[in-house]
Each structure stands twice: as structure tokens, then as C-alpha cells.
Amino acid sequence: MNYKRKSFHIYLCLSLVITLGMALVYQVASFFFYNYSGSVVSLSEMVSEEHSDYDGEILSEYSNSSFNTYTVYEGETQTLYCAIPYTVEEPVSPTLMFVSYCVKVEVYYEDELIYSFGELQEEEGSIIGKNLNYIPITKDMIGNEVCIKITSLKRKTTFNTKTFNYGVMNDVVRFYIQRRAFAVFISCFLIIFGILLVVIQPLISKNKSLRFETIVYSLIFFDLGFYYLAYNDLLIFFIPIPEVITYIEYMALYIMPVLLHFSMLANKFISKVKFEYVLAVIEVLFVFLIFILSITGVIGVYDPLLIFHVLFGIEGLYIFVKFINSFIAFYRKDDDIISLSDDLPANTAVFGIICFVLSVFFELIRWNINDDSFLDGNNDVKGPAVIVGALILVGMIIASYFFHAAGNINDAATRKKLEGLAYTDLLTGISNRAGCDILMDRAWRHNRDYIIISIDLDGLKKVNDNLGHQQGDLMISGFANLLKEVFNGVKLIGRMGGDEFIVMIYTLDVAWIETLLHSLEKMAEEENEKLTAFKYRFSYGFASNHEVADKNVKQTYMLADSRMYRMKEQHHKEQGEM
């Protein structure tokens, strides 16, 4: 199996494991988070309703309705008659709480208006955001009905009476939040993960492309986190301005295709062709124009939702088709098509993006077929497929950076190995001249105390001339082995070239140096008794860095070398060669 196919199978199996793991986490967390009831009462079965238009004409009427979900179209009013129940214990600060979505809300008791929301926005012609409505209940209301009128001014909206909860105010709020605890956890996790990517991106690589990719991913997770907080009606507790929450929710949604496009560009999965440039420009202009037009009140921020669906559909479909084509080209080994590359981290991230795009596609289809399901009182966390897709993307990003780290470690090991080859004498396995220069310079820069020994192997030229270079090489490598055995563990043992060797030891103990040199002479004599072709004879000289000005390493080596040459001359005189 070649490297590309093996890499593909690795990240495919990893993706499957992460997908199943994230789905399991979602199911387990959902089970544990959604088991709170407390003293809160749902009023869904105590609601009767009347549906009318602007002119007051009754369109439909139900008593003790078994319906939970209601759709109110533009210009229509849904009137709900909600019976406030008796409880075993009289609640303290009883409250009726429910969420409204971009509608005007009026609550009456005995034909007297006791609560309203959206009148000011209606007068100004601005958007009405989603709101958490608190209606304080007095003692005389208990056991009686309150009338709740919900009017849609600019768009169709859907709401569910299972979100109408009654009880002590603290319990009602706690119940509301706890039913969405998993959404809080996921949203905060995505935001924190985005922050983590921003913090670590300068540390993970000096590669500008990888840094850009990391920033894009962090923006995606920021966007998803804040969108999901707003989408699950949780920003209401942090930002008490309904219009701002609505802007955050929809603008975060509209910018998603742009971020996905840039993420694919960062992974070099999409090529810089004209269509992709045009698509990117259209997506950016769409976000900019919606922001300007909604801020100025020309349109509502939720009005171009259909256009967003079309743009995201085109972007997602293009990415998915590109992925399928790349998959096919990968197996056909077609170089004319951008296919899955040898870059395992990039492939892993791309697969995560594909899974996320598919999850959003699923939610968009679900929304367009039956948007009531998004407000089903039994589904307190809305858009579960998007959660799973986002978690898979997180897993893929983590796996991608794991592969990056593993690749960097492998590259570092390879680089170290190559550097070792560059600074190693191939014949002897000890440092070559370049390696010796680096280690000596490092000792000088770190202001270490050391002694340098310069050693010259006598008689190498005679061996080369009379016995050949093969014997000469055996003589050099054998002597290097003697040096390694005697000076085992010292900072530097190297071959400066030809028959010249060097040893550097971090010490100023001259007696120890002399003991080591005597050991080298004795070991050489023992080896000479076994050799017949040549004999090991050598000259040496040593000097400490305290013997030269400024403890200069080059001057220390030159002093040791000059002392070695004096011994060499003495050997030549003794042998009658000079």
C-alpha cells in the first residue's frame, strides 16, 4: 500500500472513531442534562387559543388545545388563554415565563394590560428580537385565566406552548437554563476552543499558511459558539437587548459560508479559479449589505434568510462535489484534478469541514420541510445535527494538529539526522572539521573552561604510499576507535582532516589529561602487538583556554597544535627522518 492510500485510510478510520465518539458524548450528555423538573409546571395542556387577523376576524378556535406548536403569519394574532393552576404550596414570587420570537406580546388579565413587549419597535418600524418574557402572577390570578396575544408584524413565526412555564421565579429560570445546559456547555466549549487556537497559533508553527488556517478555524468556532448561544435563547441572560441578540444570531449565521470558504482556501482544497473568487465576493458582499440594510432599517435582519439558504447550499454543494471529485481522483491518481494530497493534517481538517457542512445541510432541509420541529418543546437543544457536526470538526482539527505535531517531530528527527551526517566524518564516525568548529565555538560562547588536545597520527603517508589507501583508511578508523574508547564521554572527539585529530574536554585538570594520554599510549602499544601491516604512533599537544588572551578557542587550538608539532619533530629526530 503506497503512502497516500495508507494516509487516507488512517484519517478515514480516525474520522469514523471521532464521529461515533462525539455522537455517543452527545447522547450521554443529553441524558444527564435533561432530568430536572423542580417545582416548575408546564402550561401546555392548560391553554386554549383563538387565531385572528389584524381586523379581528377569528380564523380558528380551539378549547383545551392538544396542539403545542403554533405558526403565526405576518399580520395575524394568536390569542392564548392560559389557566394559572393551583399548587400544593403557594409559590413565592410566582412567575409565568416564555420565550417569544420576533413578535409583539401583550398579556391581559380581566381585560387589563399587565405586560407588553414590542410596542416601541412597532412604532419605530424596527425589528422585534427574541425575548424572554416574565409575567408576575398575583394571588388573584391563581386559578383564573390570563390572555396572551402574540402578533407577528413582519414575518412568519413559530412558538411552542411547552416553553410556557409557571412557578417560583428562581425555579423557572433555573429550569429554563438547566434544560439548555448542554447547549451552554457546547457553546462555551466552542468559544473557549476558538480562544485556545488564537493563543497557541504563534507557538504551533512558523508556517504562515498554518497560522492563517488556525485563525480561520478560531473564527469558525467563535462564530458557532455565539450563534448557538443566541439560537438556543441563552444570550438573553447576558445581553438584555433583544434586537442585539437577534443581530448576533443572524449575522453569525450569514458569515458562516464565508468562513467555510476561507477554511477550504487555507487548506488549499479549493483552487483559485474564477467561480470560487466570484462566490467568495458574493458571500462577503451579502454579509456586508445585510448588515448595512438591517442597521438602517431598510430590511429586517431575518428577511434574507432564503437567500442565505441558497448561498450556503451553493457553497456546501460545491465543497461536497469537490470532495467527491478529489476522492475519485485520489484513487485514479489523476493529477489534472485537485485531489487529496499527501498532507494528512490538511486532509483530516477537510474531512471535518465536510462533516460539518453535511450537518448544516441536514438542519436546513429539516427547517425548510418543517420549521415547527425547531421549537418542539421536547427538543430543548435546537439543531442537534449541527452540534454533532461541530464536535466532529473540533475532533478533526485536534487530530489535524496532532498530525502536524507528529510530522514536525519526524521532520526534526530527520533534520537532526541530516545535520549529524553533515557534521560527522563518514570514515571514523566522529565529528568532522565543521562539527569540531561548531562545538568549539559553542564552548567559547558559553564561557566554559576546557582543554584542547591536538593529536597527529604518525606514519599515515608511508602507509598510503606503500600499502595503499585502503590500509590507510583502516589505520585512521582504528585510531579513531582508540580515541573513542579512551576519551569516552568527553565533549568533543573529532577529525580535523587527514591524520589530524582533536579532543576537547571541559576541565582544567592537567594531571587527568596526562593520565588519559598515557592510557592512549598504552592502548596503542597493545594494539601494535596484534598488527603486522602498520603500527599506531602519534604526537600530541594540549592547552587550556586560560593560557591564551580572552580565552579564545581558536588561539587555544593553535597553541595545542604548536605543542603537538614540537613533539612530532622530536619523534622525527629520534627516528632519524630529519
Coordinates of C-alpha atoms in Angstrom, one line a residue, residues 157-533:
T157 CA -43.0 32.9 13.3
T158 CA -43.5 29.7 15.3
F159 CA -43.7 29.1 19.0
N160 CA -44.5 26.3 21.3
T161 CA -46.6 26.3 24.5
K162 CA -44.3 23.7 26.1
T163 CA -42.0 26.6 26.8
F164 CA -44.7 28.3 28.9
N165 CA -43.6 27.5 32.4
Y166 CA -45.1 28.6 35.7
G167 CA -43.6 28.5 39.2
V168 CA -41.3 30.4 41.6
M169 CA -39.2 32.8 39.5
N170 CA -35.8 31.3 40.6
D171 CA -37.0 27.8 39.9
V172 CA -38.4 28.8 36.5
V173 CA -35.1 30.4 35.5
R174 CA -33.1 27.5 36.8
F175 CA -35.3 25.1 35.0
Y176 CA -35.0 27.0 31.7
I177 CA -31.2 27.2 31.9
Q178 CA -30.8 23.6 33.0
R179 CA -32.9 22.3 30.2
R180 CA -30.4 24.1 27.9
A181 CA -27.3 23.2 30.0
F182 CA -25.9 21.0 27.2
A183 CA -26.3 23.9 24.8
V184 CA -24.5 26.2 27.3
F185 CA -21.7 23.6 27.6
I186 CA -21.3 23.2 23.8
S187 CA -21.4 26.9 23.1
C188 CA -18.8 27.8 25.8
F189 CA -16.6 24.9 24.7
L190 CA -16.6 26.1 21.1
I191 CA -15.8 29.7 22.2
I192 CA -13.0 28.5 24.5
F193 CA -11.6 26.3 21.9
G194 CA -11.6 29.2 19.5
I195 CA -9.7 31.3 22.1
L196 CA -7.2 28.4 22.6
L197 CA -6.5 28.3 18.9
V198 CA -5.8 32.1 18.9
V199 CA -3.4 31.7 21.9
I200 CA -1.5 28.8 20.6
Q201 CA -1.3 29.8 16.9
P202 CA 2.1 31.7 17.3
L203 CA 3.5 28.6 19.0
I204 CA 2.4 25.8 16.7
S205 CA 4.4 26.7 13.6
K206 CA 6.4 29.3 11.8
N207 CA 4.4 28.4 8.7
K208 CA 2.3 31.4 7.7
S209 CA -0.2 29.2 5.9
L210 CA -0.8 27.1 9.0
R211 CA -1.2 30.3 11.1
F212 CA -3.8 31.6 8.7
E213 CA -5.6 28.3 8.8
T214 CA -5.6 28.4 12.6
I215 CA -7.0 31.9 12.7
V216 CA -9.8 30.9 10.3
Y217 CA -10.7 27.9 12.5
S218 CA -10.8 30.0 15.6
L219 CA -13.2 32.4 13.9
I220 CA -15.4 29.5 12.9
F221 CA -15.6 28.3 16.5
F222 CA -16.2 31.8 17.8
D223 CA -19.0 32.2 15.2
L224 CA -20.5 28.8 16.0
G225 CA -20.3 29.4 19.8
F226 CA -22.1 32.8 19.8
Y227 CA -24.6 31.6 17.2
Y228 CA -25.5 28.6 19.2
L229 CA -25.9 30.7 22.4
A230 CA -28.2 33.1 20.6
Y231 CA -30.0 30.3 18.7
N232 CA -30.8 28.4 21.9
D233 CA -32.1 31.6 23.6
L234 CA -29.2 31.8 26.1
L235 CA -27.7 35.2 25.2
I236 CA -30.9 36.7 26.7
F237 CA -29.4 36.3 30.1
F238 CA -26.2 38.1 29.1
I239 CA -27.4 40.8 26.7
P240 CA -30.8 42.4 27.8
I241 CA -31.3 43.9 24.4
P242 CA -33.5 41.6 22.2
E243 CA -32.5 43.4 18.9
V244 CA -28.8 42.9 19.6
I245 CA -29.3 39.2 20.3
T246 CA -31.2 38.8 17.0
Y247 CA -28.5 40.6 15.1
I248 CA -25.8 38.3 16.7
E249 CA -27.8 35.2 15.8
Y250 CA -28.5 36.1 12.2
M251 CA -25.1 37.8 11.3
A252 CA -23.3 34.8 12.8
L253 CA -25.4 32.6 10.6
Y254 CA -24.8 34.7 7.5
I255 CA -21.0 34.8 7.9
M256 CA -20.6 31.0 8.2
P257 CA -20.3 30.4 4.4
V258 CA -17.6 33.0 4.2
L259 CA -15.6 31.3 7.0
L260 CA -16.0 27.9 5.4
H261 CA -14.8 29.2 2.1
F262 CA -11.7 30.6 3.7
S263 CA -11.1 27.5 5.6
M264 CA -11.1 25.4 2.4
L265 CA -8.8 28.0 0.8
A266 CA -6.4 27.8 3.8
N267 CA -6.3 24.0 3.4
K268 CA -5.6 24.5 -0.4
F269 CA -8.5 22.2 -1.1
I270 CA -10.1 24.7 -3.5
S271 CA -8.2 26.2 -6.4
K272 CA -8.2 29.9 -7.2
V273 CA -10.5 29.7 -10.2
K274 CA -12.8 32.4 -11.3
F275 CA -16.0 30.8 -9.9
E276 CA -14.6 30.5 -6.4
Y277 CA -13.4 34.1 -6.4
V278 CA -16.9 35.2 -7.6
L279 CA -18.6 33.0 -4.9
A280 CA -16.4 34.4 -2.2
V281 CA -17.0 38.0 -3.3
I282 CA -20.8 37.4 -3.4
E283 CA -20.8 35.9 0.1
V284 CA -18.8 38.8 1.6
L285 CA -21.0 41.4 -0.1
F286 CA -24.1 39.6 1.1
V287 CA -23.0 39.8 4.7
F288 CA -21.9 43.5 4.3
L289 CA -25.1 44.6 2.6
I290 CA -27.4 42.7 5.1
F291 CA -25.6 44.4 8.0
I292 CA -25.9 47.9 6.5
L293 CA -29.5 47.5 5.3
S294 CA -30.7 45.9 8.6
I295 CA -28.9 48.6 10.7
T296 CA -30.5 51.4 8.7
G297 CA -33.9 49.7 9.0
V298 CA -34.4 49.1 5.3
I299 CA -35.0 45.4 5.8
G300 CA -35.1 43.1 8.8
V301 CA -32.0 41.1 9.6
Y302 CA -34.1 37.9 9.2
D303 CA -35.7 38.8 5.9
P304 CA -32.9 37.4 3.6
L305 CA -32.9 34.0 5.2
L306 CA -33.9 32.3 2.0
I307 CA -31.0 34.0 0.1
F308 CA -28.7 32.7 2.8
H309 CA -30.1 29.2 2.3
V310 CA -29.3 29.4 -1.4
L311 CA -25.8 30.7 -0.9
F312 CA -24.9 28.2 1.7
G313 CA -26.5 25.5 -0.5
I314 CA -24.2 26.5 -3.4
E315 CA -21.1 26.8 -1.2
G316 CA -21.8 23.5 0.6
L317 CA -22.7 21.6 -2.6
Y318 CA -19.6 22.9 -4.4
I319 CA -17.4 21.8 -1.5
F320 CA -19.1 18.4 -1.3
V321 CA -18.8 17.8 -5.1
K322 CA -15.2 19.0 -5.0
F323 CA -14.5 16.4 -2.2
I324 CA -16.2 13.6 -4.2
N325 CA -14.2 14.5 -7.3
S326 CA -11.0 14.7 -5.2
F327 CA -11.8 11.3 -3.7
I328 CA -12.2 9.8 -7.1
A329 CA -9.1 11.4 -8.5
F330 CA -7.2 10.2 -5.4
Y331 CA -7.9 6.6 -6.3
R332 CA -7.5 7.1 -10.1
K333 CA -4.2 9.1 -9.5
D334 CA -5.5 11.8 -11.8
D335 CA -3.1 14.7 -11.5
D336 CA -5.3 17.0 -13.6
I337 CA -7.8 17.3 -10.7
I338 CA -7.0 18.7 -7.3
S339 CA -7.1 15.6 -5.2
L340 CA -6.5 14.6 -1.6
S341 CA -2.8 15.3 -1.1
D342 CA 0.0 13.6 0.9
D343 CA -0.7 16.3 3.6
L344 CA -2.5 14.1 6.2
P345 CA -3.3 17.1 8.6
A346 CA -4.9 19.1 5.7
N347 CA -7.0 16.0 4.6
T348 CA -8.2 15.5 8.2
A349 CA -9.3 19.1 8.6
V350 CA -11.1 19.0 5.2
F351 CA -13.0 15.8 6.2
G352 CA -14.1 17.6 9.4
I353 CA -15.4 20.6 7.3
I354 CA -17.2 18.2 5.0
C355 CA -19.0 16.6 8.0
F356 CA -19.9 20.0 9.4
V357 CA -21.3 21.1 6.0
L358 CA -23.4 17.9 5.8
S359 CA -24.8 18.5 9.3
V360 CA -25.8 22.1 8.4
F361 CA -27.4 20.8 5.2
F362 CA -29.4 18.3 7.2
E363 CA -30.7 21.1 9.6
L364 CA -31.5 23.4 6.7
I365 CA -33.5 20.7 5.0
R366 CA -35.2 19.9 8.2
W367 CA -36.0 23.6 8.8
N368 CA -37.5 24.0 5.3
I369 CA -39.6 20.9 5.5
N370 CA -40.9 21.5 9.0
D371 CA -39.6 24.5 10.9
D372 CA -42.0 23.7 13.8
S373 CA -39.6 20.9 14.8
F374 CA -37.1 23.6 15.8
L375 CA -39.5 24.8 18.5
D376 CA -40.6 21.4 19.7
G377 CA -40.8 21.6 23.5
N378 CA -39.3 18.1 23.7
N379 CA -36.2 19.3 21.9
D380 CA -34.7 21.9 24.2
V381 CA -31.4 21.9 22.3
K382 CA -32.2 23.0 18.8
G383 CA -30.2 21.9 15.8
P384 CA -28.6 18.7 17.3
A385 CA -27.1 17.7 13.9
V386 CA -25.1 21.0 13.9
I387 CA -23.8 20.1 17.4
V388 CA -22.6 16.7 16.2
G389 CA -21.1 18.3 13.1
A390 CA -19.3 21.0 15.1
L391 CA -17.9 18.4 17.6
I392 CA -16.7 16.3 14.7
L393 CA -15.0 19.4 13.3
V394 CA -13.3 20.0 16.6
G395 CA -12.1 16.4 16.7
M396 CA -10.8 16.7 13.2
I397 CA -8.9 19.9 14.0
I398 CA -7.4 18.4 17.1
A399 CA -6.4 15.3 15.1
S400 CA -5.0 17.6 12.4
Y401 CA -2.8 19.4 14.8
F402 CA -1.8 16.1 16.3
F403 CA -0.6 15.0 12.8
H404 CA 1.1 18.4 12.4
A405 CA 3.0 17.8 15.7
A406 CA 3.9 14.3 14.7
G407 CA 5.1 15.5 11.4
N408 CA 7.2 18.2 13.0
I409 CA 8.8 15.7 15.4
N410 CA 9.6 13.4 12.4
D411 CA 11.0 16.4 10.5
A412 CA 13.1 17.5 13.4
A413 CA 14.4 13.9 13.8
T414 CA 15.2 13.8 10.1
R415 CA 16.8 17.2 10.2
K416 CA 18.9 16.2 13.2
K417 CA 20.0 13.1 11.4
L418 CA 20.9 15.1 8.3
E419 CA 22.8 17.6 10.4
G420 CA 24.6 14.7 12.1
L421 CA 25.6 13.4 8.7
A422 CA 26.8 16.9 7.7
Y423 CA 28.9 17.3 10.8
T424 CA 30.2 13.7 11.0
D425 CA 33.3 12.2 9.5
L426 CA 32.0 9.2 7.5
L427 CA 35.2 7.1 7.8
T428 CA 35.5 7.3 11.6
G429 CA 32.0 8.2 12.9
I430 CA 33.4 11.1 14.9
S431 CA 32.9 14.9 14.3
N432 CA 34.4 16.3 11.1
R433 CA 36.1 19.7 10.9
A434 CA 32.7 21.6 10.5
G435 CA 31.4 19.8 13.6
C436 CA 34.5 20.5 15.5
D437 CA 34.3 24.2 14.7
I438 CA 30.7 24.4 15.9
L439 CA 31.4 22.6 19.2
M440 CA 34.5 24.7 19.9
D441 CA 32.7 27.9 19.2
R442 CA 29.8 26.9 21.4
A443 CA 32.2 26.2 24.3
W444 CA 33.7 29.7 23.9
R445 CA 30.3 31.4 23.7
H446 CA 29.1 29.7 26.8
N447 CA 32.3 30.7 28.6
R448 CA 33.3 27.2 29.6
D449 CA 36.7 26.1 30.9
Y450 CA 38.3 23.5 28.7
I451 CA 41.5 21.8 27.5
I452 CA 42.0 21.1 23.8
I453 CA 44.3 18.2 22.8
S454 CA 45.7 18.2 19.2
I455 CA 46.8 14.7 18.0
D456 CA 48.6 13.8 14.8
L457 CA 48.8 10.2 13.6
D458 CA 52.4 9.5 12.6
G459 CA 53.3 7.5 9.5
L460 CA 50.0 7.7 7.6
K461 CA 51.6 8.9 4.4
K462 CA 54.0 5.9 4.4
V463 CA 51.1 3.5 4.8
N464 CA 49.2 5.2 2.0
D465 CA 52.2 5.2 -0.3
N466 CA 53.4 1.6 0.4
L467 CA 50.3 -0.3 1.3
G468 CA 47.5 1.7 -0.3
H469 CA 44.7 4.0 0.8
Q470 CA 42.6 1.1 2.0
Q471 CA 45.2 0.2 4.7
G472 CA 45.5 3.9 5.4
D473 CA 41.7 4.2 6.0
L474 CA 41.9 1.2 8.3
M475 CA 44.7 2.9 10.2
I476 CA 42.6 6.1 10.6
S477 CA 39.4 4.4 11.6
G478 CA 41.3 2.1 14.1
F479 CA 43.0 5.0 15.7
A480 CA 39.6 6.9 16.0
N481 CA 38.2 3.8 17.8
L482 CA 41.1 4.1 20.3
L483 CA 40.3 7.7 20.9
K484 CA 36.6 6.9 21.4
E485 CA 37.5 4.2 23.9
V486 CA 39.9 6.3 26.0
F487 CA 38.1 9.6 25.8
N488 CA 34.6 8.1 26.2
G489 CA 32.0 10.7 27.3
V490 CA 34.1 13.9 26.6
K491 CA 32.5 16.9 24.8
L492 CA 34.4 16.6 21.5
I493 CA 36.3 13.9 19.6
G494 CA 36.9 14.9 16.0
R495 CA 39.0 14.6 12.9
M496 CA 40.2 17.9 11.6
G497 CA 41.4 16.2 8.3
G498 CA 43.9 13.7 7.1
D499 CA 45.9 12.5 10.0
E500 CA 44.9 15.3 12.4
F501 CA 42.6 14.7 15.4
I502 CA 41.2 16.8 18.2
V503 CA 39.8 16.2 21.7
M504 CA 38.2 18.9 23.8
I505 CA 37.4 18.2 27.5
Y506 CA 35.6 20.5 29.9
T507 CA 38.3 20.5 32.6
L508 CA 41.4 22.3 33.7
D509 CA 42.9 19.3 35.4
V510 CA 46.2 18.8 33.6
A511 CA 47.1 15.7 35.6
W512 CA 43.9 13.9 34.4
I513 CA 44.6 14.9 30.8
E514 CA 48.1 13.4 31.1
T515 CA 46.7 10.2 32.6
L516 CA 44.3 9.9 29.7
L517 CA 47.1 10.4 27.2
H518 CA 49.2 7.8 28.9
S519 CA 46.2 5.4 28.7
L520 CA 46.0 6.1 25.0
E521 CA 49.7 5.3 24.5
K522 CA 49.4 2.1 26.4
M523 CA 46.3 1.0 24.4
A524 CA 48.1 1.8 21.2
E525 CA 51.1 -0.3 22.2
E526 CA 48.7 -3.2 23.0
E527 CA 47.1 -2.9 19.6
N528 CA 50.5 -2.7 17.9
E529 CA 51.4 -6.1 19.2
K530 CA 48.4 -7.5 17.2
L531 CA 49.1 -5.5 14.0
T532 CA 51.5 -6.5 11.2
A533 CA 50.8 -4.1 8.4

